Coordinates of C-alpha atoms in Angstrom, one line a residue:
X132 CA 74.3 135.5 95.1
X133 CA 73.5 135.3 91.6
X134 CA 75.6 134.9 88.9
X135 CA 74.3 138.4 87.3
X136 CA 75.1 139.8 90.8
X137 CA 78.9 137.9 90.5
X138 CA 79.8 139.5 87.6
X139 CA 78.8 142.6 88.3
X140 CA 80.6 142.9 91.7
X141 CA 83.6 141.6 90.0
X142 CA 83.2 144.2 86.8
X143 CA 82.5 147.1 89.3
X144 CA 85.7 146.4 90.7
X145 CA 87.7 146.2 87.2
X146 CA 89.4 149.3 86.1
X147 CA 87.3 148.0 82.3
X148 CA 84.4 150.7 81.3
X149 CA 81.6 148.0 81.0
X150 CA 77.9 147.3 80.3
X151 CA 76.2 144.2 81.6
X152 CA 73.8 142.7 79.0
X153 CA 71.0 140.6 80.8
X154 CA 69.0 138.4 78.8
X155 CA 65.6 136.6 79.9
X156 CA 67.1 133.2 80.2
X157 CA 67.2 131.7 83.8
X158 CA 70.2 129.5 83.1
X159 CA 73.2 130.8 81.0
X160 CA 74.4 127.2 79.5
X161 CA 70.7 127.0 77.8
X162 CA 71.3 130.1 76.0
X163 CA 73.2 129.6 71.8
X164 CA 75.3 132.2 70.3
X165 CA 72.8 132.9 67.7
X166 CA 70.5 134.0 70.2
X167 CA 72.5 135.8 71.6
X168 CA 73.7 137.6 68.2
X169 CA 70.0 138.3 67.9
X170 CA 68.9 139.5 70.9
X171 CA 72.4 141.9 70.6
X172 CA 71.1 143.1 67.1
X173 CA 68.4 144.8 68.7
X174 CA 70.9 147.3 71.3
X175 CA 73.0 150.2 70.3
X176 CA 76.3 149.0 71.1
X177 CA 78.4 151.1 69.2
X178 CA 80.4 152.1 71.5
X179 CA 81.4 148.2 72.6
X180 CA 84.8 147.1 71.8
X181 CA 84.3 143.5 73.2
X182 CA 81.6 141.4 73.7
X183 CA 82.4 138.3 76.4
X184 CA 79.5 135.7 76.8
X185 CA 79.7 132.7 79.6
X186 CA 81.8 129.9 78.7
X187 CA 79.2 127.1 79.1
X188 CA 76.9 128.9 76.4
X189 CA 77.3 125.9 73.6
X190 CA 78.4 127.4 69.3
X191 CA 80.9 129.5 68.0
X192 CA 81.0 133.3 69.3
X193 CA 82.3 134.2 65.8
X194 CA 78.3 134.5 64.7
X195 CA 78.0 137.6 67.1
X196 CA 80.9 139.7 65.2
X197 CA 79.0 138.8 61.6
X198 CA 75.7 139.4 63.1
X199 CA 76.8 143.4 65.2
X200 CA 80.2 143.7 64.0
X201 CA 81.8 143.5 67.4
X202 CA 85.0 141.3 68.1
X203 CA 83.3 138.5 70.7
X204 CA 84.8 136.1 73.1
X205 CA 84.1 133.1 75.5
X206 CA 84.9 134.0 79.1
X207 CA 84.6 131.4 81.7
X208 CA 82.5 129.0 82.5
X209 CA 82.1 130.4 85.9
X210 CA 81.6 134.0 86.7
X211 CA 83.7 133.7 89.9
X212 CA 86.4 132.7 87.4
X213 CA 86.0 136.7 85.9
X214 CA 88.9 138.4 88.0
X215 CA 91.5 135.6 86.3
X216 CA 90.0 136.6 82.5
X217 CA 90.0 140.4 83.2
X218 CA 93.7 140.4 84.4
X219 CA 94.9 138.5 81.4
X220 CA 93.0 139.9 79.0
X221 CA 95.1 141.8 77.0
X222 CA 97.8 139.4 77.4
X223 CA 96.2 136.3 76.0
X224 CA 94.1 135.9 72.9
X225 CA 90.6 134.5 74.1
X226 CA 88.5 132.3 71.7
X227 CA 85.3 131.9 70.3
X228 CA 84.8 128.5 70.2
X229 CA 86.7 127.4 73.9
X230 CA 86.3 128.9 77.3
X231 CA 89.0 131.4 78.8
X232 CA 89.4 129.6 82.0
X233 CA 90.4 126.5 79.7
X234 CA 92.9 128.8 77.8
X235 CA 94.0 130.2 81.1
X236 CA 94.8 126.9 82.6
X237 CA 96.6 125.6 79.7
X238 CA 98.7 128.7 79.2
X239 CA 99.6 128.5 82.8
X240 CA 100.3 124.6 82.4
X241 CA 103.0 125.7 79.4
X242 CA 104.4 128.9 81.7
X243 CA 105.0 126.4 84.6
X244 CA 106.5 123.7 82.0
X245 CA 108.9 126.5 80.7
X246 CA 109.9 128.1 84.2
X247 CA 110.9 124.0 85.2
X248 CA 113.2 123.7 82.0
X249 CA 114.7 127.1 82.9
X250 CA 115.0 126.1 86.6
X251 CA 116.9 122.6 85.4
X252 CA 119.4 124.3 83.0
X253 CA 120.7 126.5 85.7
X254 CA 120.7 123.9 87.9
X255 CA 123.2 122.4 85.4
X256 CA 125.4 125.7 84.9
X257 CA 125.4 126.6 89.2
X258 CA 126.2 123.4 90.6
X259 CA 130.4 122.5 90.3
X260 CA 131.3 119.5 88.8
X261 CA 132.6 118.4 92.3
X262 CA 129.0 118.8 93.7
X263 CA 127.4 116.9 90.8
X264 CA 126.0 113.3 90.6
X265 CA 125.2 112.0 88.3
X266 CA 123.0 108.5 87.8
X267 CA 122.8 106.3 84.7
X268 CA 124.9 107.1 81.5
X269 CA 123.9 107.9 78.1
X270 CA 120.0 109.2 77.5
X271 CA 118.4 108.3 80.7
X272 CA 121.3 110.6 82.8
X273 CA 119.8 111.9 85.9
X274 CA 121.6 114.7 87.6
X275 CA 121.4 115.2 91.4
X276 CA 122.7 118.2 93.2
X277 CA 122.1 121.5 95.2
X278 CA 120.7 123.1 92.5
X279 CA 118.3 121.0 90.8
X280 CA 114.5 120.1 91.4
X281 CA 114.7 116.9 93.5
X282 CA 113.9 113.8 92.1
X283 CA 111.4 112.0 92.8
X284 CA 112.3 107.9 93.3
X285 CA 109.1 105.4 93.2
X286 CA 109.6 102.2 95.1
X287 CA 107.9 98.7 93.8
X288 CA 107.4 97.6 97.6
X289 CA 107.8 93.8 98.0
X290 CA 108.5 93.8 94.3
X291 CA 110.5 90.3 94.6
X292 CA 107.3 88.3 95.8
X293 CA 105.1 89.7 92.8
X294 CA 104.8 88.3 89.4
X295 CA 107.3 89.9 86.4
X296 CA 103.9 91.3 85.3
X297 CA 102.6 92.7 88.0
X298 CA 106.4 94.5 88.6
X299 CA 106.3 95.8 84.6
X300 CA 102.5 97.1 85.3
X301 CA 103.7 98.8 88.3
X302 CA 106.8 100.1 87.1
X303 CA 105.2 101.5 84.0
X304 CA 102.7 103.1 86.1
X305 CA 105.3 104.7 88.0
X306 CA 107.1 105.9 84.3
X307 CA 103.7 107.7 83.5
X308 CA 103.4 108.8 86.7
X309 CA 106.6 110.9 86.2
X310 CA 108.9 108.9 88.4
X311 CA 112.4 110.2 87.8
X312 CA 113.7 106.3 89.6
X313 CA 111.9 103.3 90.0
X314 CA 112.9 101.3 93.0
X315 CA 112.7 97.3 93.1
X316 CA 111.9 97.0 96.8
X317 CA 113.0 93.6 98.4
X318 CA 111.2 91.9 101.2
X319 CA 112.8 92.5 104.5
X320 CA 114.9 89.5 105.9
X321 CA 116.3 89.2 102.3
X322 CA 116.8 85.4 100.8
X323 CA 115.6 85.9 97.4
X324 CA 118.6 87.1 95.1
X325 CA 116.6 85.3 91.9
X326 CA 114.1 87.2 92.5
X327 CA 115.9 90.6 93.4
X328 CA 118.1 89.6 89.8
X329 CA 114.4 88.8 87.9
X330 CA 112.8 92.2 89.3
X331 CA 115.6 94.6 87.9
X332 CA 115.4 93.1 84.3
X333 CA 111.1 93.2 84.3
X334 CA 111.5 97.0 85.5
X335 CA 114.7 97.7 82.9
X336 CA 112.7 95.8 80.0
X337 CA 109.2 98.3 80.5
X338 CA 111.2 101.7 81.5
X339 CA 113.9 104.1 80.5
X340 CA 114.2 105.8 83.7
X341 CA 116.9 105.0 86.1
X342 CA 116.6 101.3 87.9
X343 CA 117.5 100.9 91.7
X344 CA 117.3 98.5 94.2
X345 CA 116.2 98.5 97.6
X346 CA 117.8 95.8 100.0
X347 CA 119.9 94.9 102.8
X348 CA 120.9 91.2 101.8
X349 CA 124.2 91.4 100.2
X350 CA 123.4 88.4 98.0
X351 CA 120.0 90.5 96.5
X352 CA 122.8 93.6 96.2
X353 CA 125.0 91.9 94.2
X354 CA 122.4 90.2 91.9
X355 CA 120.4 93.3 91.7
X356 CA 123.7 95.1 90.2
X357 CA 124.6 92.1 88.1
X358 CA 121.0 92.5 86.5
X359 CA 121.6 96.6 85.5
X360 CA 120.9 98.6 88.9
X361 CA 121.9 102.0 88.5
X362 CA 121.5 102.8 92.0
X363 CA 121.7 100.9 95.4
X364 CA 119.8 101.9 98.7
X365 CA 120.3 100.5 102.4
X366 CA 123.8 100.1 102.0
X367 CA 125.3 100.6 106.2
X368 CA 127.5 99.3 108.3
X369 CA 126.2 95.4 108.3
X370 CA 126.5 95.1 104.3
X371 CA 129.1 97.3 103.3
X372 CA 132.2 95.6 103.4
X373 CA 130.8 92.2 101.9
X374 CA 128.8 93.9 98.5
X375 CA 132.2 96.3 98.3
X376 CA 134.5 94.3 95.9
X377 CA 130.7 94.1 93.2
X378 CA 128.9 97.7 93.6
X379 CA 131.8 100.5 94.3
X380 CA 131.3 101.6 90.7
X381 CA 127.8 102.0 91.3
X382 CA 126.0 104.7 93.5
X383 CA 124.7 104.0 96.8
X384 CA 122.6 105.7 99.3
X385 CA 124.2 105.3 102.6
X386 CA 121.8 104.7 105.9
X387 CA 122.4 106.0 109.3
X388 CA 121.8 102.3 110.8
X389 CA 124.8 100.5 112.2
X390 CA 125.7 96.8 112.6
X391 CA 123.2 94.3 112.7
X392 CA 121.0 97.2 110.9
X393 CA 120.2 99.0 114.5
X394 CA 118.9 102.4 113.9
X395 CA 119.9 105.0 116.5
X396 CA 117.3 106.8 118.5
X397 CA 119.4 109.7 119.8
X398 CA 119.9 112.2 116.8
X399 CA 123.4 112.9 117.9
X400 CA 124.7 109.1 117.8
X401 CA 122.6 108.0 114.6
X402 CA 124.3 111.5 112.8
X403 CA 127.4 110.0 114.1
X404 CA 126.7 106.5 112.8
X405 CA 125.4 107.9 109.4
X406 CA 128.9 110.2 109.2
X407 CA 131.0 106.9 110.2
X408 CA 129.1 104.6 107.7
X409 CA 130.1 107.5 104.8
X410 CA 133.8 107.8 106.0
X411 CA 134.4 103.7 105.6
X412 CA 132.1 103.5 102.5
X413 CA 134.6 106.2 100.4
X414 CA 137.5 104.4 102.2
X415 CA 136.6 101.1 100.6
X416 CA 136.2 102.9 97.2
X417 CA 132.6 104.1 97.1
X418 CA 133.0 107.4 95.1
X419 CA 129.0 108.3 94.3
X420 CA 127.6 108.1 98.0
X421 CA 124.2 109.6 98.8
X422 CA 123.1 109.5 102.7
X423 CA 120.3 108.9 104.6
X424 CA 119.5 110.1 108.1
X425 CA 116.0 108.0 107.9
X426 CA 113.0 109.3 108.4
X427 CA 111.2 108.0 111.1
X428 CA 107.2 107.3 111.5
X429 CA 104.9 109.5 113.8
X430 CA 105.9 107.9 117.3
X431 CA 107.8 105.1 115.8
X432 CA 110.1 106.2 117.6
X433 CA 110.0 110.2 116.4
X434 CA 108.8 112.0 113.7
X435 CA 110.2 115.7 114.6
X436 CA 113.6 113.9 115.9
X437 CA 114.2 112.0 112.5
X438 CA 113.6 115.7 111.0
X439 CA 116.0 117.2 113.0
X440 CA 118.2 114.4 112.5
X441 CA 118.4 115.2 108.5
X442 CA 119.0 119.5 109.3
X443 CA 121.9 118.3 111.8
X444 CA 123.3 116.5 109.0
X445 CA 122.9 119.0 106.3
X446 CA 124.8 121.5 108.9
X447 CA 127.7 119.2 109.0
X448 CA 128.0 118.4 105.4
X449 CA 126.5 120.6 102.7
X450 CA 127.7 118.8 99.7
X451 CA 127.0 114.7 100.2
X452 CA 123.3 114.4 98.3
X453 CA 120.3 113.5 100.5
X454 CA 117.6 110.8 100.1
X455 CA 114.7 111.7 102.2
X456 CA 112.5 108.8 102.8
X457 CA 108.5 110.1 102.6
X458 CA 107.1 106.9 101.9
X459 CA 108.1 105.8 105.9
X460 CA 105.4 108.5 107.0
X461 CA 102.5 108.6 104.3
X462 CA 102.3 104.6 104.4
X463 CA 102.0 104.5 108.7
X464 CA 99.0 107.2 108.9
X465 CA 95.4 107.1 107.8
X466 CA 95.1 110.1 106.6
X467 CA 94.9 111.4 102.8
X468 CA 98.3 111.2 101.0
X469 CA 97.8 114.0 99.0
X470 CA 97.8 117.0 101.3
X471 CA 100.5 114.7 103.8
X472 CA 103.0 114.0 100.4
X473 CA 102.8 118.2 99.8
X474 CA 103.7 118.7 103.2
X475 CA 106.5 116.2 103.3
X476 CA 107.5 117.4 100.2
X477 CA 107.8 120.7 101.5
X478 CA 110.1 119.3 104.7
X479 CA 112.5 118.0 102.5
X480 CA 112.8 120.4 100.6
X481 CA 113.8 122.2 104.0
X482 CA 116.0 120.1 105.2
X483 CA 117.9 120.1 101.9
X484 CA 117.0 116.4 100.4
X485 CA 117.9 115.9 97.1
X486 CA 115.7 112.7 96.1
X487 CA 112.6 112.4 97.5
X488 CA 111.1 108.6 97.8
X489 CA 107.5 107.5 97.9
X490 CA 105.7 104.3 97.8
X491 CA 102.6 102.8 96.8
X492 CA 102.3 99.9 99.7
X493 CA 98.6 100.6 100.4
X494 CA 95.2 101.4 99.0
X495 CA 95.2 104.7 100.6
X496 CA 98.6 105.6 99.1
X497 CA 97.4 104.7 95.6
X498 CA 98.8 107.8 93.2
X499 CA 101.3 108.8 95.6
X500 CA 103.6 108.6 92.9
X501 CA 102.3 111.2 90.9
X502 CA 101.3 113.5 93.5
X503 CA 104.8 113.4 94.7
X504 CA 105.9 114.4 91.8
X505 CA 103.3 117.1 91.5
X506 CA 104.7 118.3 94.8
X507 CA 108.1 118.8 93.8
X508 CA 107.0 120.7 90.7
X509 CA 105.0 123.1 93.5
X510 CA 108.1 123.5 95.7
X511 CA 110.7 124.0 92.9
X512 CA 108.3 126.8 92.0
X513 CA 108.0 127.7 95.4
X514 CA 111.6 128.0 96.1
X515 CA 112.6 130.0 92.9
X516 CA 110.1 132.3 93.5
X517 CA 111.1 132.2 97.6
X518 CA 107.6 131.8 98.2
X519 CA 105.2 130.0 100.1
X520 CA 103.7 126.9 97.5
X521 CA 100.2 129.1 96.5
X522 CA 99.2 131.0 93.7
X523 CA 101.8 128.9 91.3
X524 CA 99.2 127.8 88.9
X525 CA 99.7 124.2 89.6
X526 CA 97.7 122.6 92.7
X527 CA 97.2 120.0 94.7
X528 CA 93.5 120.6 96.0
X529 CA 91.4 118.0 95.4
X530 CA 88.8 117.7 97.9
X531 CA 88.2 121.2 98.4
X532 CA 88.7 124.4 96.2
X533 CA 90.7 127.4 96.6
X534 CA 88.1 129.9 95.9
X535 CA 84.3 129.2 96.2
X536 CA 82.6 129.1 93.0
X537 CA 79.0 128.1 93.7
X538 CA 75.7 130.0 93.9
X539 CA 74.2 130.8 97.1
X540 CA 70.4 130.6 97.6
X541 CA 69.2 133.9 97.8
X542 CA 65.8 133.5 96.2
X543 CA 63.6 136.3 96.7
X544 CA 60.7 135.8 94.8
X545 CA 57.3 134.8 95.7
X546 CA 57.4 130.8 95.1
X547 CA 56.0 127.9 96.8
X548 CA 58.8 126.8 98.3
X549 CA 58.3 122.5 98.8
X550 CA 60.4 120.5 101.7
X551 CA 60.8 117.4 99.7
X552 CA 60.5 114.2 101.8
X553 CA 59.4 111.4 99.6
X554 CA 62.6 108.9 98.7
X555 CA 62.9 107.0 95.6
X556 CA 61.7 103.7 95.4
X557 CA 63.4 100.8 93.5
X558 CA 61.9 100.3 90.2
X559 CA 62.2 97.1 87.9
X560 CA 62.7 98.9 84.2
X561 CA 61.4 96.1 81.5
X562 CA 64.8 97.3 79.7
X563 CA 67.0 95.7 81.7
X564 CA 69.1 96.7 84.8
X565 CA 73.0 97.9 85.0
X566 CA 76.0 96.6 87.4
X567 CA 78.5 99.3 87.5
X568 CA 82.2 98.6 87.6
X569 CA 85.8 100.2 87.6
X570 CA 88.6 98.9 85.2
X571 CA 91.4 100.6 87.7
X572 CA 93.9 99.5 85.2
X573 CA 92.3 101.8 82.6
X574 CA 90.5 104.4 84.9
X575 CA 87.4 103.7 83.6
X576 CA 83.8 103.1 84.2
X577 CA 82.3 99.7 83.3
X578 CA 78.7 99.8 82.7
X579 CA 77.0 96.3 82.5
X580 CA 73.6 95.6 81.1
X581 CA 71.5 92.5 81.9
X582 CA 68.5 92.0 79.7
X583 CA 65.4 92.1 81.9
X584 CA 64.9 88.4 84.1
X585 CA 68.5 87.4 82.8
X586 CA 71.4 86.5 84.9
X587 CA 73.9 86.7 82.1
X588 CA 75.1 90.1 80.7
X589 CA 74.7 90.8 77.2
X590 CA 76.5 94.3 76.2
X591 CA 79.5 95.8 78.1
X592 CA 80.0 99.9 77.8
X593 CA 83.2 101.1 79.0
X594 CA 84.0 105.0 79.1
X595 CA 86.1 107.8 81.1
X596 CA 82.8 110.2 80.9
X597 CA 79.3 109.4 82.4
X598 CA 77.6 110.9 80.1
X599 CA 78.8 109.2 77.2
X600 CA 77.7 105.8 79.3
X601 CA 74.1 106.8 79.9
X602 CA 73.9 108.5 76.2
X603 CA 74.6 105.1 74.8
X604 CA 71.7 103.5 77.3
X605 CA 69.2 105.8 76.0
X606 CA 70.5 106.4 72.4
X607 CA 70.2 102.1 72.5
X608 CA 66.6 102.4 73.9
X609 CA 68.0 100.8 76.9
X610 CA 66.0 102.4 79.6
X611 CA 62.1 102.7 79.8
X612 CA 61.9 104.6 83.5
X613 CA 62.9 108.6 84.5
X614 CA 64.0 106.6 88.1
X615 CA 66.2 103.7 86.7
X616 CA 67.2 106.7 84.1
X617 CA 68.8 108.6 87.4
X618 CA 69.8 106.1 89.6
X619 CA 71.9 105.0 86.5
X620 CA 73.3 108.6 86.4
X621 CA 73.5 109.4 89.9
X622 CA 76.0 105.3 90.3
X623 CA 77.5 106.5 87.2
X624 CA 78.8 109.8 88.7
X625 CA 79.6 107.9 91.8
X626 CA 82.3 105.3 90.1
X627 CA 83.5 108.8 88.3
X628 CA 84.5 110.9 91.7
X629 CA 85.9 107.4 93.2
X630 CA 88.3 107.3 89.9
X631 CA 89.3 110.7 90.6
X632 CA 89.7 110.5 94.5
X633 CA 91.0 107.2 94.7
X634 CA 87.7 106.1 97.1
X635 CA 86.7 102.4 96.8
X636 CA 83.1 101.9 94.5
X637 CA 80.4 99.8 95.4
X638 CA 77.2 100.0 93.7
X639 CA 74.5 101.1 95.9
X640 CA 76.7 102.3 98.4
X641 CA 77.6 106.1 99.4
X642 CA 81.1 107.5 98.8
X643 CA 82.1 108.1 102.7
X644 CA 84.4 110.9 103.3
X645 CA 85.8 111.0 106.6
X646 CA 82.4 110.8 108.3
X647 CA 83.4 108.3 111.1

């Protein structure tokens, strides 16, 4: 189907009295808007109250209203986008300079901003002071409780055995990422207090957000609370007693492991352990206590137990605030985060978590942060609306779309129609030839040119965008041959969707998706 054939199945099913005004251009984008005022000055349309032209089509639509005194628009760069402009379309003021699936979007972006506000500050006015925790003092507060989005805390994993630089580059990754915690994660086996004392102070020099730590050796505890933790996690029956007398001011999340750090298999004893280990910890003077059921890797020993273990809690007590642990699943399956971190997401909102934890241990759960905390965005939405996470205006679909957009082939004509068979060959370009690299601090695409015969480079381009990459190789007369001209474009492109997808680039290699 057509993109003529699009919009008119989409107009014929408007309630909008229309006229579709086809012009002898094969490609819409190729088309200006002072053609199109011109070829519009030669039609009666008098009786037009609004003229909308595709959003790809490049000048300013104002030129049709001077030119046939009709009020003109952009819609949307794709006409399968048409439904979302017509039902909005009295409700927004379009442009005539930017398309309305832009506007759309960025409306949308403020309407979902403004519904999260609104969903915090009666969080604040529904939950009793007696249900209310609150982390940090001053302006970095944090409240946790029944009624608030959950929050989402990002742990450094092994954070004592990298370098203070490494930790601040991680942790303000994590800040920009949206984290509402950053977690110092210690090595398991403990043994490193300096180091647990050293990794508090990098994050709490490069963040404002609250600072926890995440260890079972009371000597790391103690030093990581001495150095400005705001929060503890893994306190249990083994650690308790010893760290008491240093963190009871502090909060804590309380674990469902027993002594020696044994986790329970059986739901019912490790609920019973986890309601034990909060009875002694508010005994010994532990007044901000958040638990922890655990949850459990696929098979190691039980995913759906650990789940159940966290609903059987939440039956017992309503009110004690929950830290569900996501980052034990995502990092133990190869499989996408993205779509696993919704899911999960999803779950504990369910179960009734509170904080939500994620980590970014691995290559393939690089950006976990920030889709975690796109999740919880999605669900909180969700929830208030008591609907299933779709149609919220905010996504998670990366890999594949929610409605399908392209063109099918439906070519009708009379055309020699060619099978094409011959492939590309390398070609030596007296110009010089590229290596192609990502700056993953920056997100960006390195471009590297090597005059022609040398080993040694002799201009670096660095850019977000392709296009402005190869526009500097030909604006610089740096390429001589239509092959090198798209193999440049086509590696270029390449490095682009393995930025955006998180996929490893090497040059000359395809970008494999699940093929195995």
């Amino acid at each position: 189907m057509r993109a003529k054939d699009i919009v008119k199945e989409h107009l014929r099913r408007s309630e909008f009295d229309h006229e579709i005004c086809i012009l002898p251009v094969p490609v819409a984008a190729l088309m200006s808007t002072q053609y199109i005022a011109r070829m519009l000055e030669h039609k009666d349309i008098s009786d037009i109250d609004l003229v909308l032209i595709p959003g790809l089509i490049k000048g300013d639509a104002s030129i049709i209203r001077k030119r046939v005194g009709v009020k003109s628009w952009k819609g949307p760069k794709n006409a399968a986008d048409l439904p979302n402009v017509l039902q909005v379309i009295e409700k927004i003021k379009f442009s005539t300079i930017f398309p309305a699936d832009e506007l759309i979007r960025k409306a949308g972006i403020k309407d979902i901003e403004m519904s999260l506000n609104r969903i915090e500050k009666e969080g604040r006015k529904a939950t009793p002071r007696e249900d209310l925790l609150v982390l940090g003092k001053g302006e970095k507060k944090l409240f946790i409780g029944p009624h608030f989005p959950m929050r989402v805390l990002a742990e450094i994993v092994d954070a004592s055995i990298m370098s203070t630089e490494e930790i601040k580059k991680r942790a303000s990754v994590y800040d920009a990422s949206g984290a509402d915690i950053i977690d110092v994660g210690m090595v398991a086996g403990g043994g490193h207090p300096e180091d647990s004392s050293r990794a508090v102070k990098a994050v709490k020099k490069c963040t404002k957000k609250i600072v926890s730590i995440d260890a079972q050796d009371p000597e790391e505890i103690i030093c990581g609370i001495k150095a400005g933790a705001d929060l503890i996690l893994s306190i249990d029956a083994e650690n308790m007693s010893e760290v008491a007398e240093y963190t009871v001011d502090a909060p804590v999340v309380v674990t469902s492991s027993g002594r020696a750090h044994v986790l329970e298999k059986n739901i019912e004893k490790r609920i019973s352990q986890l309601n034990e280990n909060i009875r002694r910890a508010r005994s010994l003077g532990y007044m901000n206590v958040i638990a922890d059921p655990v949850l459990s890797p696929i098979f190691s020993p039980d995913l759906c137990n650990s789940i159940q273990a966290y609903l059987r809690f939440r039956e017992i007590d309503t009110n004690t605030p929950v830290l569900f642990g996501a980052g034990n699943v995502t990092e133990l399956i190869d499989g996408d985060s993205i779509g696993a971190n919704l899911l999960l997401t999803g779950i504990a909102a369910e179960v009734g978590a509170n904080i939500i934890l994620t980590t970014e241990g691995s290559v393939k759960t690089k950006n976990s942060v920030s889709e975690v905390v796109k999740a919880v965005k999605m669900i909180t939405l969700a929830k208030n609306r008591k609907s299933p996470p779709k149609d919220l205006g905010i996504d998670l679909l990366v890999m594949k779309d929610k409605n399908w957009k392209e063109e099918m082939f439906t070519i009708t004509e009379k055309i020699k129609k060619l099978s094409a068979k011959r492939n590309l060959e390398p070609a030596h370009d007296q110009r010089g030839s590229y290596r192609i690299l990502i700056d993953r601090d920056k997100n960006e695409i390195v471009m590297v040119h090597y005059d022609y015969g040398k080993i040694k480079p002799d201009l670096i381009f660095k850019s977000k965008e392709p296009d402005q990459l190869i526009g500097e190789a030909i604006n610089r007369s740096l390429l001589s041959r239509l092959e090198h001209a798209y193999y440049l474009g086509r590696e270029l492109e390449k490095a682009k969707i393995a930025i955006l997808t998180g996929k490893s680039y090497v040059q000359d290699q395809e970008l494999f998706f699940g093929t195995n």
